[in-house]
Short mmCIF file of N, CA and C in Angstrom, two decimals:
data_model
loop_
_atom_site.label_atom_id
_atom_site.label_comp_id
_atom_site.label_asym_id
_atom_site.label_seq_id
_atom_site.Cartn_x
_atom_site.Cartn_y
_atom_site.Cartn_z
N UNK A 1 0.72 -0.99 -0.11
CA UNK A 1 0.19 -0.25 0.13
C UNK A 1 1.06 1.31 -0.14
N UNK A 2 1.88 1.13 0.81
CA UNK A 2 2.85 2.38 0.76
C UNK A 2 3.54 2.89 -0.74
N UNK A 3 3.70 1.44 -1.17
CA UNK A 3 4.11 1.95 -2.16
C UNK A 3 3.41 2.61 -3.57
N UNK A 4 2.31 1.73 -3.24
CA UNK A 4 1.39 2.79 -4.05
C UNK A 4 0.85 4.19 -4.16
N UNK A 5 0.76 4.66 -2.61
CA UNK A 5 0.85 6.08 -2.15
C UNK A 5 1.90 6.89 -2.53
N UNK A 6 3.00 6.00 -2.13
CA UNK A 6 4.52 6.48 -2.70
C UNK A 6 4.60 7.15 -4.59
N UNK A 7 4.07 6.46 -5.21
CA UNK A 7 3.96 6.39 -6.61
C UNK A 7 3.07 7.80 -7.13
N UNK A 8 2.13 7.88 -6.20
CA UNK A 8 1.05 8.71 -6.54
C UNK A 8 1.58 9.96 -5.99
N UNK A 9 1.86 9.89 -4.79
CA UNK A 9 2.40 11.32 -4.36
C UNK A 9 3.79 11.89 -5.24
N UNK A 10 4.37 11.09 -5.67
CA UNK A 10 5.84 11.38 -6.50
C UNK A 10 5.19 11.76 -7.74
N UNK A 11 4.31 11.13 -8.56
CA UNK A 11 3.60 11.64 -9.53
C UNK A 11 2.69 13.13 -9.55
N UNK A 12 1.99 13.19 -8.22
CA UNK A 12 1.52 14.47 -8.14
C UNK A 12 2.81 15.41 -8.12
N UNK A 13 3.76 15.32 -7.39
CA UNK A 13 4.95 16.00 -7.20
C UNK A 13 4.92 16.58 -8.58
N UNK A 14 5.38 15.64 -9.01
CA UNK A 14 6.00 15.57 -10.79
C UNK A 14 4.48 16.57 -11.98
N UNK A 15 3.56 16.59 -11.23
CA UNK A 15 2.65 17.00 -11.94
C UNK A 15 2.53 18.51 -11.79
N UNK A 16 2.52 18.96 -10.45
CA UNK A 16 2.64 19.96 -10.24
C UNK A 16 4.37 20.84 -10.84
N UNK A 17 5.09 19.81 -10.37
CA UNK A 17 6.28 20.40 -10.73
C UNK A 17 6.36 21.41 -12.23
N UNK A 18 5.66 20.55 -12.91
CA UNK A 18 5.66 20.98 -14.56
C UNK A 18 5.12 22.43 -14.69
N UNK A 19 4.13 22.67 -13.65
CA UNK A 19 3.51 24.11 -13.79
C UNK A 19 4.75 24.95 -13.41
N UNK A 20 5.90 25.01 -12.85
CA UNK A 20 6.44 25.91 -12.29
C UNK A 20 7.98 26.16 -13.19
N UNK A 21 8.16 24.89 -13.73
CA UNK A 21 9.36 24.89 -14.77
C UNK A 21 9.54 25.88 -15.72
N UNK A 22 8.29 25.90 -16.43
CA UNK A 22 8.48 26.85 -17.63
C UNK A 22 8.52 28.38 -17.18
N UNK A 23 7.85 28.74 -16.41
CA UNK A 23 7.50 30.37 -16.38
C UNK A 23 8.91 30.27 -15.21
N UNK A 24 9.63 29.87 -14.46
CA UNK A 24 10.72 29.86 -13.59
C UNK A 24 11.89 29.63 -14.53
N UNK A 25 12.08 29.04 -15.48
CA UNK A 25 12.96 29.28 -16.58
C UNK A 25 12.95 30.40 -17.67
N UNK A 26 11.60 30.80 -17.67
CA UNK A 26 11.74 31.80 -18.92
C UNK A 26 11.97 33.04 -17.90
N UNK A 27 11.93 33.23 -16.92
CA UNK A 27 11.93 34.59 -16.21
C UNK A 27 13.39 34.43 -15.46
N UNK A 28 14.23 33.30 -15.36
CA UNK A 28 15.35 33.41 -14.65
C UNK A 28 16.61 32.61 -15.39
N UNK A 29 16.11 32.15 -16.53
CA UNK A 29 17.31 31.22 -17.22
C UNK A 29 17.19 29.99 -17.20
N UNK A 30 17.44 29.11 -17.96
CA UNK A 30 17.09 27.73 -18.39
C UNK A 30 17.87 27.07 -17.20
N UNK A 31 19.27 27.34 -17.27
CA UNK A 31 20.64 26.65 -16.59
C UNK A 31 19.85 26.76 -15.07
N UNK A 32 19.62 28.16 -14.38
CA UNK A 32 19.27 28.18 -13.09
C UNK A 32 18.15 27.23 -12.51
N UNK A 33 17.10 27.31 -13.55
CA UNK A 33 15.95 26.63 -13.18
C UNK A 33 16.34 25.02 -13.15
N UNK A 34 17.45 24.54 -14.00
CA UNK A 34 17.55 23.22 -14.30
C UNK A 34 18.50 22.55 -12.83
N UNK A 35 19.24 23.37 -12.38
CA UNK A 35 20.42 23.13 -11.39
C UNK A 35 19.24 23.37 -10.48
N UNK A 36 18.35 24.03 -9.94
CA UNK A 36 17.15 24.10 -8.67
C UNK A 36 16.40 22.65 -8.66
N UNK A 37 15.82 22.38 -10.02
CA UNK A 37 15.20 21.09 -9.82
C UNK A 37 16.17 19.78 -9.34
N UNK A 38 17.12 20.07 -10.14
CA UNK A 38 18.05 18.91 -10.11
C UNK A 38 18.23 18.81 -8.80
N UNK A 39 18.44 19.88 -7.86
CA UNK A 39 19.21 19.79 -6.31
C UNK A 39 17.52 19.58 -5.76
N UNK A 40 16.73 19.48 -6.15
CA UNK A 40 15.58 19.31 -5.14
C UNK A 40 15.58 17.70 -5.55
N UNK A 41 15.68 17.22 -6.69
CA UNK A 41 15.53 15.73 -7.19
C UNK A 41 16.62 15.09 -6.22
N UNK A 42 17.92 15.51 -6.41
CA UNK A 42 19.04 14.62 -5.24
C UNK A 42 18.43 14.68 -4.28
N UNK A 43 18.04 15.83 -3.56
CA UNK A 43 17.70 16.17 -2.03
C UNK A 43 16.33 15.20 -1.96
N UNK A 44 15.45 15.04 -2.63
CA UNK A 44 14.38 13.80 -2.16
C UNK A 44 14.79 12.57 -2.73
N UNK A 45 15.61 12.52 -3.31
CA UNK A 45 15.82 11.05 -3.52
C UNK A 45 16.96 10.52 -2.34
N UNK A 46 17.69 11.02 -1.95
CA UNK A 46 18.76 10.90 -0.82
C UNK A 46 17.74 10.40 0.35
N UNK A 47 16.47 11.63 0.49
CA UNK A 47 16.04 11.75 1.79
C UNK A 47 15.19 10.41 1.71
N UNK A 48 14.31 10.38 0.66
CA UNK A 48 13.78 8.85 0.32
C UNK A 48 14.52 7.74 0.57
N UNK A 49 15.78 7.89 0.41
CA UNK A 49 16.48 6.15 0.62
C UNK A 49 16.60 6.41 2.11
N UNK A 50 17.18 7.41 2.50
CA UNK A 50 17.26 7.23 4.36
C UNK A 50 15.86 7.12 5.41
N UNK A 51 14.73 8.00 4.59
CA UNK A 51 13.39 7.82 5.52
C UNK A 51 13.30 6.27 5.11
N UNK A 52 13.52 5.57 4.19
CA UNK A 52 13.04 4.19 3.76
C UNK A 52 13.51 3.48 4.55
N UNK A 53 14.96 3.76 5.20
CA UNK A 53 15.79 3.23 6.21
C UNK A 53 15.26 3.16 7.75
N UNK A 54 14.62 4.34 8.03
CA UNK A 54 14.30 4.78 9.08
C UNK A 54 12.59 4.41 9.39
N UNK A 55 12.15 4.25 8.15
CA UNK A 55 10.34 3.69 8.00
C UNK A 55 9.76 5.04 8.98
N UNK A 56 9.84 6.64 8.47
CA UNK A 56 9.40 7.42 8.67
C UNK A 56 8.42 7.54 7.96
N UNK A 57 7.19 7.06 7.85
CA UNK A 57 6.03 7.37 6.36
C UNK A 57 6.10 8.43 5.93
N UNK A 58 5.16 9.26 6.89
CA UNK A 58 4.78 10.82 6.50
C UNK A 58 6.11 11.67 5.53
N UNK A 59 7.13 11.76 6.40
CA UNK A 59 8.70 12.18 5.85
C UNK A 59 8.77 11.68 4.88
N UNK A 60 8.60 9.99 4.48
CA UNK A 60 9.07 9.50 3.11
C UNK A 60 8.27 9.68 1.88
N UNK A 61 7.29 10.14 2.84
CA UNK A 61 5.77 10.79 1.49
C UNK A 61 6.52 11.77 0.66
N UNK A 62 6.97 12.73 2.01
CA UNK A 62 6.90 14.22 1.66
C UNK A 62 8.49 14.29 0.85
N UNK A 63 9.40 13.31 0.99
CA UNK A 63 10.37 13.31 -0.22
C UNK A 63 10.17 13.00 -0.95
N UNK A 64 8.99 11.75 -1.60
CA UNK A 64 8.96 11.53 -2.87
C UNK A 64 7.99 12.29 -3.55
N UNK A 65 7.29 13.18 -2.66
CA UNK A 65 6.76 14.70 -3.26
C UNK A 65 7.91 15.63 -3.86
N UNK A 66 8.68 15.82 -3.04
CA UNK A 66 9.95 17.23 -3.16
C UNK A 66 10.67 16.53 -4.46
N UNK A 67 10.84 14.87 -4.41
CA UNK A 67 11.56 14.44 -5.54
C UNK A 67 10.71 14.67 -6.97
N UNK A 68 9.57 14.35 -6.86
CA UNK A 68 8.62 14.82 -7.81
C UNK A 68 8.83 15.89 -8.76
N UNK A 69 8.99 16.96 -7.61
CA UNK A 69 8.97 18.10 -8.37
C UNK A 69 10.23 18.53 -8.60
N UNK A 70 11.10 17.98 -8.04
CA UNK A 70 12.65 18.31 -8.92
C UNK A 70 12.86 17.90 -10.32
N UNK A 71 12.36 16.54 -10.06
CA UNK A 71 12.69 15.67 -11.73
C UNK A 71 11.56 16.40 -12.28
N UNK A 72 10.55 16.62 -12.35
CA UNK A 72 10.00 17.45 -13.19
C UNK A 72 10.34 18.31 -14.20
N UNK A 73 11.38 18.92 -13.87
CA UNK A 73 12.23 19.89 -14.83
C UNK A 73 12.98 19.30 -15.61
N UNK A 74 13.05 18.06 -15.95
CA UNK A 74 13.61 17.35 -17.27
C UNK A 74 12.41 17.46 -18.01
N UNK A 75 11.40 17.12 -17.90
CA UNK A 75 10.41 16.85 -18.69
C UNK A 75 10.24 18.51 -19.56
N UNK A 76 10.07 19.40 -18.77
CA UNK A 76 9.84 20.72 -18.99
C UNK A 76 10.48 21.48 -19.83
N UNK A 77 12.08 21.24 -19.40
CA UNK A 77 13.15 21.98 -20.32
C UNK A 77 13.61 21.14 -20.99
N UNK A 78 13.29 19.82 -21.51
CA UNK A 78 13.87 19.16 -22.30
C UNK A 78 13.24 19.86 -23.62
N UNK A 79 11.82 20.02 -23.96
CA UNK A 79 11.38 20.54 -24.79
C UNK A 79 11.76 22.29 -25.30
N UNK A 80 11.90 23.19 -23.73
CA UNK A 80 12.00 24.39 -23.79
C UNK A 80 13.76 24.28 -24.93
N UNK A 81 14.49 23.50 -24.04
CA UNK A 81 15.80 23.73 -24.25
C UNK A 81 15.96 23.31 -26.53
N UNK A 82 15.04 22.44 -26.75
CA UNK A 82 14.81 22.11 -28.00
C UNK A 82 14.42 23.26 -29.11
N UNK A 83 13.76 23.76 -28.22
CA UNK A 83 13.32 25.02 -28.57
C UNK A 83 14.18 25.70 -29.38
N UNK A 84 15.01 26.13 -27.71
CA UNK A 84 15.96 27.32 -28.01
C UNK A 84 17.02 27.06 -28.89
N UNK A 85 17.58 25.96 -28.79
CA UNK A 85 19.01 25.33 -29.68
C UNK A 85 18.74 24.76 -31.13
N UNK A 86 17.36 24.71 -31.32
CA UNK A 86 17.19 23.96 -33.11
C UNK A 86 16.41 24.77 -33.76
N UNK A 87 16.45 25.00 -35.15
CA UNK A 87 15.50 25.57 -35.95
C UNK A 87 14.42 25.04 -35.86
N UNK A 88 13.12 25.17 -36.37
CA UNK A 88 12.20 24.76 -36.63
C UNK A 88 11.84 23.34 -37.17
N UNK A 89 12.95 23.37 -38.39
CA UNK A 89 12.79 22.00 -39.20
C UNK A 89 13.59 21.11 -38.40
N UNK A 90 15.05 21.50 -37.46
CA UNK A 90 15.41 20.41 -36.87
C UNK A 90 14.83 19.93 -36.08
N UNK A 91 13.93 20.68 -35.42
CA UNK A 91 12.86 20.49 -33.73
C UNK A 91 12.42 19.40 -34.52
N UNK A 92 11.79 19.47 -35.65
CA UNK A 92 10.75 18.55 -36.28
C UNK A 92 11.54 17.01 -36.23
N UNK A 93 12.65 17.02 -36.37
CA UNK A 93 13.23 15.69 -36.34
C UNK A 93 13.69 15.26 -34.74
N UNK A 94 14.10 16.34 -34.34
CA UNK A 94 14.51 16.23 -32.55
C UNK A 94 13.45 15.45 -31.71
N UNK A 95 12.14 16.35 -31.83
CA UNK A 95 11.12 16.13 -30.83
C UNK A 95 10.54 14.80 -30.96
N UNK A 96 10.73 14.08 -31.98
CA UNK A 96 10.41 12.47 -31.79
C UNK A 96 10.80 11.52 -31.58
N UNK A 97 12.26 11.69 -31.81
CA UNK A 97 13.26 10.89 -31.10
C UNK A 97 13.39 11.15 -29.61
N UNK A 98 13.10 12.31 -28.79
CA UNK A 98 13.42 12.69 -27.78
C UNK A 98 12.04 11.93 -26.95
N UNK A 99 10.49 12.07 -27.61
CA UNK A 99 9.20 11.76 -27.26
C UNK A 99 9.68 10.07 -27.20
N UNK A 100 10.07 9.62 -28.05
CA UNK A 100 10.36 8.35 -28.14
C UNK A 100 10.86 7.56 -26.75
N UNK A 101 11.95 8.92 -26.69
CA UNK A 101 12.89 8.16 -25.58
C UNK A 101 12.14 8.71 -24.07
N UNK A 102 10.89 9.29 -24.29
CA UNK A 102 10.26 9.70 -23.03
C UNK A 102 9.01 8.47 -23.21
N UNK A 103 8.64 7.71 -23.99
CA UNK A 103 8.03 6.53 -24.01
C UNK A 103 8.46 5.29 -23.78
N UNK A 104 9.84 4.94 -23.68
CA UNK A 104 10.30 3.94 -23.51
C UNK A 104 11.28 3.66 -22.21
N UNK A 105 12.07 5.24 -21.76
CA UNK A 105 12.45 5.15 -20.76
C UNK A 105 12.27 4.34 -19.34
N UNK A 106 10.63 5.27 -19.02
CA UNK A 106 9.97 4.20 -18.12
C UNK A 106 9.94 2.79 -18.10
N UNK A 107 9.50 2.45 -19.19
CA UNK A 107 9.60 0.71 -19.09
C UNK A 107 10.58 0.37 -18.41
N UNK A 108 11.78 0.74 -19.16
CA UNK A 108 13.24 0.36 -18.90
C UNK A 108 13.72 0.62 -17.19
N UNK A 109 13.27 1.84 -16.93
CA UNK A 109 13.30 1.85 -15.31
C UNK A 109 12.64 1.01 -14.59
N UNK A 110 11.48 0.78 -14.89
CA UNK A 110 10.44 -0.50 -13.88
C UNK A 110 11.41 -1.86 -14.03
N UNK A 111 11.77 -2.05 -15.01
CA UNK A 111 12.50 -3.28 -15.22
C UNK A 111 14.06 -3.27 -14.52
N UNK A 112 14.79 -2.10 -14.65
CA UNK A 112 16.04 -2.29 -13.60
C UNK A 112 15.54 -2.18 -12.30
N UNK A 113 14.46 -0.87 -11.58
CA UNK A 113 14.23 -1.00 -10.64
C UNK A 113 13.51 -2.48 -10.37
N UNK A 114 12.83 -3.32 -10.86
CA UNK A 114 12.66 -4.83 -10.16
C UNK A 114 13.88 -5.62 -10.57
N UNK A 115 14.75 -5.16 -11.03
CA UNK A 115 16.24 -6.10 -10.41
C UNK A 115 16.69 -5.53 -9.38
N UNK A 116 16.84 -4.68 -9.07
CA UNK A 116 17.39 -3.80 -7.99
C UNK A 116 16.80 -4.34 -6.65
N UNK A 117 14.97 -3.99 -6.79
CA UNK A 117 14.38 -4.80 -5.40
C UNK A 117 14.48 -6.07 -5.46
N UNK A 118 14.79 -7.03 -6.56
CA UNK A 118 14.93 -8.24 -6.22
C UNK A 118 16.09 -8.57 -5.34
N UNK A 119 17.19 -8.12 -5.76
CA UNK A 119 18.54 -8.10 -5.38
C UNK A 119 18.70 -7.54 -4.36
N UNK A 120 18.68 -6.15 -4.06
CA UNK A 120 18.66 -5.47 -2.90
C UNK A 120 17.99 -4.72 -2.10
N UNK A 121 16.63 -5.22 -2.22
CA UNK A 121 15.22 -4.58 -1.52
C UNK A 121 14.92 -3.27 -2.40
N UNK A 122 13.91 -2.84 -1.70
CA UNK A 122 13.26 -2.03 -2.52
C UNK A 122 13.71 -0.55 -1.90
N UNK A 123 14.60 -0.19 -0.88
CA UNK A 123 15.26 0.63 -0.82
C UNK A 123 16.46 1.23 -1.70
N UNK A 124 16.98 0.34 -2.51
CA UNK A 124 17.85 0.41 -3.40
C UNK A 124 17.74 1.07 -4.54
N UNK A 125 16.24 1.18 -4.74
CA UNK A 125 15.95 2.53 -5.88
C UNK A 125 15.87 3.52 -5.75
N UNK A 126 15.75 3.57 -4.24
CA UNK A 126 16.13 5.46 -4.16
C UNK A 126 17.61 5.91 -4.28
N UNK A 127 18.35 4.99 -4.16
CA UNK A 127 19.73 5.23 -4.31
C UNK A 127 20.48 5.01 -5.41
N UNK A 128 19.70 4.32 -6.20
CA UNK A 128 20.17 4.02 -7.51
C UNK A 128 19.38 5.61 -8.38
N UNK A 129 18.36 6.12 -7.93
CA UNK A 129 18.11 7.49 -8.16
C UNK A 129 18.65 8.60 -7.81
N UNK A 130 19.11 8.59 -6.47
CA UNK A 130 19.78 9.46 -6.42
C UNK A 130 20.84 9.49 -7.07
N UNK A 131 21.85 8.48 -7.34
CA UNK A 131 22.87 8.46 -8.26
C UNK A 131 22.85 9.03 -9.63
N UNK A 132 21.55 8.69 -10.18
CA UNK A 132 21.09 8.66 -11.37
C UNK A 132 21.04 10.38 -11.55
N UNK A 133 20.47 11.30 -10.32
CA UNK A 133 20.00 12.38 -10.49
C UNK A 133 21.24 13.44 -9.96
N UNK A 134 21.99 12.67 -9.69
CA UNK A 134 23.48 13.47 -9.01
C UNK A 134 24.42 13.50 -10.25
N UNK A 135 24.54 12.58 -11.14
CA UNK A 135 25.05 12.47 -12.66
C UNK A 135 24.27 13.65 -13.39
N UNK A 136 23.21 13.46 -13.41
CA UNK A 136 22.75 14.81 -14.09
C UNK A 136 22.47 16.31 -13.60
N UNK A 137 22.98 16.47 -12.52
CA UNK A 137 23.58 17.26 -11.83
C UNK A 137 24.81 17.86 -12.15
N UNK A 138 25.52 17.11 -11.84
CA UNK A 138 27.13 17.26 -12.33
C UNK A 138 27.07 17.53 -13.96
N UNK A 139 26.42 16.79 -14.59
CA UNK A 139 26.54 17.06 -16.13
C UNK A 139 25.94 18.62 -16.26
N UNK A 140 24.94 18.84 -15.77
CA UNK A 140 24.25 20.39 -15.56
C UNK A 140 25.27 21.29 -15.40
N UNK A 141 26.35 20.84 -14.15
CA UNK A 141 26.90 22.07 -13.92
C UNK A 141 28.16 22.29 -14.38
N UNK A 142 28.43 20.96 -15.08
CA UNK A 142 29.77 20.89 -16.07
C UNK A 142 29.47 21.31 -17.60
N UNK A 143 28.48 21.06 -17.92
CA UNK A 143 28.13 21.70 -19.30
C UNK A 143 27.96 23.07 -19.82
N UNK A 144 28.50 23.87 -20.48
CA UNK A 144 28.13 25.11 -20.69
C UNK A 144 27.51 25.68 -21.93
N UNK A 145 26.79 24.40 -22.54
CA UNK A 145 25.74 24.57 -23.49
C UNK A 145 24.60 24.86 -23.19
N UNK A 146 23.84 24.91 -22.16
CA UNK A 146 22.94 24.97 -22.12
C UNK A 146 22.03 26.09 -22.22
N UNK A 147 20.92 25.98 -22.75
CA UNK A 147 20.65 27.42 -23.54
C UNK A 147 20.43 28.29 -22.60
N UNK A 148 20.52 29.63 -22.23
CA UNK A 148 19.99 30.62 -21.72
C UNK A 148 18.59 31.05 -21.39
N UNK A 149 17.90 30.80 -22.77
CA UNK A 149 16.41 31.25 -22.62
C UNK A 149 16.62 32.50 -22.93
N UNK A 150 17.45 33.08 -23.92
CA UNK A 150 17.74 34.30 -24.19
C UNK A 150 16.59 35.01 -24.57
N UNK A 151 15.64 34.17 -25.50
CA UNK A 151 14.48 34.97 -26.37
C UNK A 151 13.65 35.14 -25.20
N UNK A 152 13.72 35.02 -23.60
CA UNK A 152 12.71 34.74 -22.75
C UNK A 152 11.68 35.96 -22.57
N UNK A 153 10.70 35.85 -22.36
CA UNK A 153 9.40 36.37 -21.89
C UNK A 153 9.30 36.61 -20.42
N UNK A 154 9.58 37.65 -19.89
CA UNK A 154 9.33 37.59 -18.94
C UNK A 154 7.41 38.13 -18.30
N UNK A 155 7.11 37.32 -17.69
CA UNK A 155 5.80 37.55 -17.20
C UNK A 155 5.82 37.55 -15.81
N UNK A 156 4.55 37.93 -15.54
CA UNK A 156 4.02 38.45 -13.81
C UNK A 156 3.30 36.95 -13.89
N UNK A 157 3.28 37.18 -12.66
CA UNK A 157 2.61 36.13 -12.12
C UNK A 157 0.86 35.60 -12.48
N UNK A 158 0.41 37.16 -12.43
CA UNK A 158 -0.96 37.06 -13.00
C UNK A 158 -1.29 36.77 -14.21
N UNK A 159 -0.06 36.98 -15.49
CA UNK A 159 -0.01 36.36 -16.96
C UNK A 159 0.20 35.32 -16.98
N UNK A 160 0.94 34.44 -15.81
CA UNK A 160 1.23 33.27 -15.91
C UNK A 160 -0.17 32.08 -15.93
N UNK A 161 -0.34 32.88 -14.42
CA UNK A 161 -2.14 32.12 -13.86
C UNK A 161 -3.21 32.12 -15.18
N UNK A 162 -3.23 33.57 -15.81
CA UNK A 162 -3.96 33.65 -16.76
C UNK A 162 -3.92 32.92 -17.74
N UNK A 163 -2.41 32.66 -18.44
CA UNK A 163 -2.13 31.24 -19.61
C UNK A 163 -2.83 30.24 -19.28
N UNK A 164 -2.35 29.44 -18.21
CA UNK A 164 -3.06 28.41 -17.45
C UNK A 164 -4.48 28.24 -17.60
N UNK A 165 -4.86 29.26 -16.74
CA UNK A 165 -6.61 29.25 -17.04
C UNK A 165 -7.23 28.92 -18.75
N UNK A 166 -6.52 29.86 -19.58
CA UNK A 166 -7.09 29.67 -20.86
C UNK A 166 -6.50 28.38 -21.29
N UNK A 167 -5.04 28.12 -20.73
CA UNK A 167 -4.82 26.36 -21.50
C UNK A 167 -5.96 25.61 -21.25
N UNK A 168 -6.45 25.21 -19.57
CA UNK A 168 -7.46 24.47 -19.06
C UNK A 168 -8.81 24.65 -19.65
N UNK A 169 -9.12 25.93 -20.49
CA UNK A 169 -10.05 26.04 -21.04
C UNK A 169 -10.64 25.44 -22.54
N UNK A 170 -9.14 25.04 -23.04
CA UNK A 170 -9.29 24.57 -24.28
C UNK A 170 -9.21 23.38 -24.33
N UNK A 171 -9.99 22.97 -25.24
CA UNK A 171 -10.54 21.50 -25.35
C UNK A 171 -9.82 20.61 -26.00
N UNK A 172 -8.72 21.13 -26.76
CA UNK A 172 -7.91 20.27 -27.70
C UNK A 172 -6.68 20.04 -26.87
N UNK A 173 -6.62 21.47 -25.88
CA UNK A 173 -5.22 20.42 -24.82
C UNK A 173 -5.64 20.00 -23.79
N UNK A 174 -6.68 19.77 -22.89
CA UNK A 174 -7.53 18.96 -22.41
C UNK A 174 -7.64 17.30 -22.87
N UNK A 175 -7.78 17.20 -24.19
CA UNK A 175 -7.86 16.12 -24.81
C UNK A 175 -6.44 15.56 -24.80
N UNK A 176 -5.16 16.18 -25.45
CA UNK A 176 -3.79 16.15 -25.22
C UNK A 176 -3.35 15.30 -23.78
N UNK A 177 -4.11 16.51 -22.76
CA UNK A 177 -3.67 16.03 -21.95
C UNK A 177 -4.03 14.92 -21.06
N UNK A 178 -5.24 14.46 -21.72
CA UNK A 178 -6.28 13.12 -21.19
C UNK A 178 -5.30 12.08 -21.81
N UNK A 179 -5.07 12.02 -22.88
CA UNK A 179 -4.19 11.00 -24.07
C UNK A 179 -2.93 11.06 -23.14
N UNK A 180 -2.04 11.83 -22.80
CA UNK A 180 -0.93 11.76 -21.71
C UNK A 180 -1.10 10.96 -20.84
N UNK A 181 -1.86 11.69 -20.18
CA UNK A 181 -2.13 11.04 -18.54
C UNK A 181 -2.25 9.40 -18.67
N UNK A 182 -3.25 8.90 -19.71
CA UNK A 182 -3.48 7.54 -19.94
C UNK A 182 -2.76 6.79 -20.27
N UNK A 183 -1.69 7.43 -21.18
CA UNK A 183 -0.69 6.96 -21.20
C UNK A 183 0.33 6.27 -20.46
N UNK A 184 0.83 7.45 -19.44
CA UNK A 184 1.30 7.48 -18.68
C UNK A 184 0.91 6.22 -17.33
N UNK A 185 -0.51 6.51 -17.01
CA UNK A 185 -0.91 5.30 -16.02
C UNK A 185 -0.94 4.09 -16.89
N UNK A 186 -1.10 3.85 -18.07
CA UNK A 186 -0.54 2.33 -18.43
C UNK A 186 1.01 1.92 -18.13
N UNK A 187 1.39 3.03 -18.40
CA UNK A 187 3.26 2.58 -18.12
C UNK A 187 3.22 2.43 -16.47
N UNK A 188 2.58 2.90 -15.23
CA UNK A 188 2.79 2.56 -14.00
C UNK A 188 1.90 1.74 -13.44
N UNK A 189 0.61 1.26 -14.15
CA UNK A 189 -0.43 0.29 -13.40
C UNK A 189 0.05 -0.98 -13.64
#
């Protein structure tokens, strides 16, 4: 039961995290937003591992939520950085490859996680995630080619909220979100 709740909390954090990183990266830069999100992901995964050892259920779930918020940065900024880096024609070739990776990698992660759980126990997954997120953070710190989002649009929080309300009123957007959500559900079901 705790595993299911943990997954729901993690996905909730990931969902809410996606709402903040677009505006955050537009206003303060891609690299800063990426580093912030990855630091949250590392802290959340390390805390999940440690709290799993201590059986601190509420704090464990909180750390899963923080991990979800943190790692959401990767999904959002992947597409923002593609938009910053490639021409429209090049992006049309890159986006399907990246989308395919986003579709396949969760299945591979579940298989790898299953192997770790079988060999080392369920807490080992969080150690593996902490190491993975740490490697991403080191790469982001070392790589200077991350787009700055130089063509950023500075938005007030009122404009951002208005944009979200407009998006949620759009039937096509809601259909896309429903299709994506059902696909994600199938991966984790």
